[in-house]
Coordinates of N, CA and C in Angstrom, one line a residue:
X1 N 91.9 87.5 109.2 CA 92.0 87.9 107.9 C 93.5 87.7 107.4
X2 N 93.8 88.3 106.4 CA 95.1 88.2 105.8 C 95.9 89.3 106.4
X3 N 97.2 89.1 106.4 CA 98.1 90.2 106.8 C 99.0 89.6 108.0
X4 N 99.6 90.5 108.6 CA 100.7 90.4 109.7 C 99.8 90.5 111.0
X5 N 100.2 89.6 111.9 CA 99.4 89.7 113.3 C 99.7 91.2 113.8
X6 N 98.9 91.5 114.8 CA 99.0 92.9 115.3 C 100.3 93.2 116.1
X7 N 100.8 92.5 116.9 CA 102.0 92.9 117.6 C 103.2 93.1 116.8
X8 N 103.2 92.6 115.7 CA 104.5 92.7 114.9 C 104.4 94.1 114.2
X9 N 105.4 94.8 114.0 CA 105.6 96.1 113.5 C 105.6 96.1 112.0
X10 N 104.7 96.7 111.3 CA 104.7 96.9 109.8 C 104.7 98.4 109.5
X11 N 104.9 98.7 108.3 CA 105.0 100.1 107.9 C 103.4 100.7 108.1
X12 N 102.4 100.0 107.7 CA 101.1 100.4 107.9 C 100.7 100.5 109.3
X13 N 101.1 99.7 110.3 CA 100.7 99.9 111.7 C 101.5 100.9 112.2
X14 N 102.7 101.0 111.9 CA 103.4 102.2 112.5 C 102.8 103.7 111.9
X15 N 102.4 103.8 110.7 CA 101.9 104.9 110.3 C 100.4 105.0 110.9
X16 N 99.8 104.0 111.1 CA 98.4 104.1 111.8 C 98.5 104.4 113.2
X17 N 99.7 104.2 113.8 CA 99.9 104.6 115.2 C 100.0 106.0 115.3
X18 N 100.4 106.7 114.4 CA 100.6 108.2 114.3 C 99.3 108.9 113.9
X19 N 98.2 108.7 114.4 CA 97.0 109.3 113.9 C 96.5 110.5 114.7
X20 N 97.3 111.0 115.6 CA 96.8 112.2 116.3 C 97.9 113.3 116.5
X21 N 97.6 114.4 116.6 CA 98.6 115.6 116.5 C 99.6 115.4 117.7
X22 N 99.2 114.9 118.9 CA 100.3 115.0 119.8 C 101.4 113.9 119.5
X23 N 101.1 112.7 118.8 CA 102.1 111.9 118.4 C 102.8 112.4 117.4
X24 N 102.2 113.0 116.3 CA 102.9 113.5 115.1 C 103.8 114.7 115.6
X25 N 103.4 115.4 116.6 CA 104.4 116.5 117.0 C 105.4 116.0 117.9
X26 N 105.1 115.2 118.9 CA 105.9 114.8 119.9 C 106.9 113.5 119.6
X27 N 106.3 112.5 119.0 CA 107.0 111.4 118.7 C 107.2 111.3 117.0
X28 N 107.8 112.4 116.4 CA 107.8 112.4 115.0 C 108.7 111.4 114.3
X29 N 109.7 110.8 115.2 CA 110.5 109.7 114.5 C 109.7 108.4 114.2
X30 N 108.4 108.3 114.8 CA 107.7 107.1 114.8 C 107.0 107.0 113.4
X31 N 106.8 108.1 112.7 CA 106.1 108.1 111.3 C 107.0 108.7 110.3
X32 N 107.9 109.6 110.5 CA 108.7 110.2 109.6 C 109.6 109.2 108.8
X33 N 110.4 108.3 109.4 CA 111.2 107.4 108.9 C 110.5 106.3 108.1
X34 N 109.3 105.9 108.7 CA 108.3 104.9 108.1 C 107.9 105.4 106.8
X35 N 107.4 106.8 106.8 CA 106.9 107.4 105.6 C 107.9 107.5 104.5
X36 N 109.2 108.0 105.0 CA 110.2 108.1 104.0 C 110.6 106.8 103.3
X37 N 110.7 105.6 104.1 CA 111.0 104.4 103.6 C 110.0 103.8 102.6
X38 N 108.7 104.1 103.0 CA 107.6 103.7 102.2 C 107.6 104.5 100.8
X39 N 107.9 105.8 100.9 CA 108.0 106.5 99.6 C 109.2 106.2 98.7
X40 N 110.3 105.9 99.3 CA 111.5 105.5 98.6 C 111.2 104.3 98.0
X41 N 110.6 103.3 98.7 CA 110.2 101.9 98.2 C 109.2 102.0 96.9
X42 N 108.3 102.8 97.2 CA 107.2 103.1 96.1 C 108.1 103.6 94.8
X43 N 108.8 104.6 95.1 CA 109.5 105.2 93.9 C 110.5 104.1 93.1
X44 N 111.2 103.4 94.0 CA 112.1 102.3 93.3 C 111.3 101.3 92.6
X45 N 110.2 100.8 93.2 CA 109.3 99.8 92.5 C 108.9 100.4 91.1
X46 N 108.5 101.6 91.2 CA 108.1 102.3 89.9 C 109.2 102.5 88.8
X47 N 110.4 102.7 89.3 CA 111.5 102.8 88.4 C 111.9 101.4 87.8
X48 N 111.8 100.3 88.6 CA 112.1 99.0 88.2 C 111.1 98.6 87.2
X49 N 109.9 98.9 87.4 CA 108.6 98.7 86.6 C 108.8 99.2 85.2
X50 N 109.2 100.6 85.2 CA 109.5 101.2 83.9 C 110.7 100.7 83.3
X51 N 111.6 100.3 83.9 CA 112.8 99.6 83.2 C 112.5 98.3 82.6
X52 N 111.6 97.6 83.3 CA 111.2 96.3 82.8 C 110.3 96.4 81.7
X53 N 109.6 97.5 81.6 CA 108.5 97.6 80.4 C 109.5 98.0 79.2
X54 N 110.5 99.0 79.3 CA 111.3 99.2 78.3 C 112.1 98.0 77.8
X55 N 112.6 97.1 78.5 CA 113.3 95.9 78.2 C 112.4 94.9 77.5
X56 N 111.2 94.8 77.9 CA 110.2 93.8 77.3 C 109.6 94.3 76.2
X57 N 109.4 95.7 75.9 CA 108.8 96.2 74.7 C 109.4 97.5 74.3
X58 N 110.7 97.2 73.5 CA 111.4 98.4 73.1 C 110.7 99.2 72.2
X59 N 109.7 98.7 71.5 CA 109.0 99.4 70.5 C 108.0 100.7 71.1
X60 N 107.7 100.3 72.4 CA 106.8 101.4 73.0 C 107.5 102.7 73.4
X61 N 108.8 102.6 73.5 CA 109.6 103.8 74.0 C 109.5 104.8 72.8
X62 N 109.4 106.1 73.1 CA 109.2 107.1 72.2 C 110.7 107.8 72.0
X63 N 111.1 107.8 70.9 CA 112.4 108.4 70.6 C 112.5 109.8 70.5
X64 N 113.5 110.5 71.1 CA 113.3 112.1 71.1 C 114.3 112.6 70.1

């Protein structure tokens, strides 16, 4: 299928590897930093998208 082959680490594979309580409690660094980077990346993409929308269509912004 599509995607990265299994042995290569991806954010999804790293988060999927932390799917039981022992790993979550004992090896917390395997999922915490991955989840934080994924959240920060998602927020940054959202901010860039909002900025692009404002630049491309200035009439859509509501003036306060």
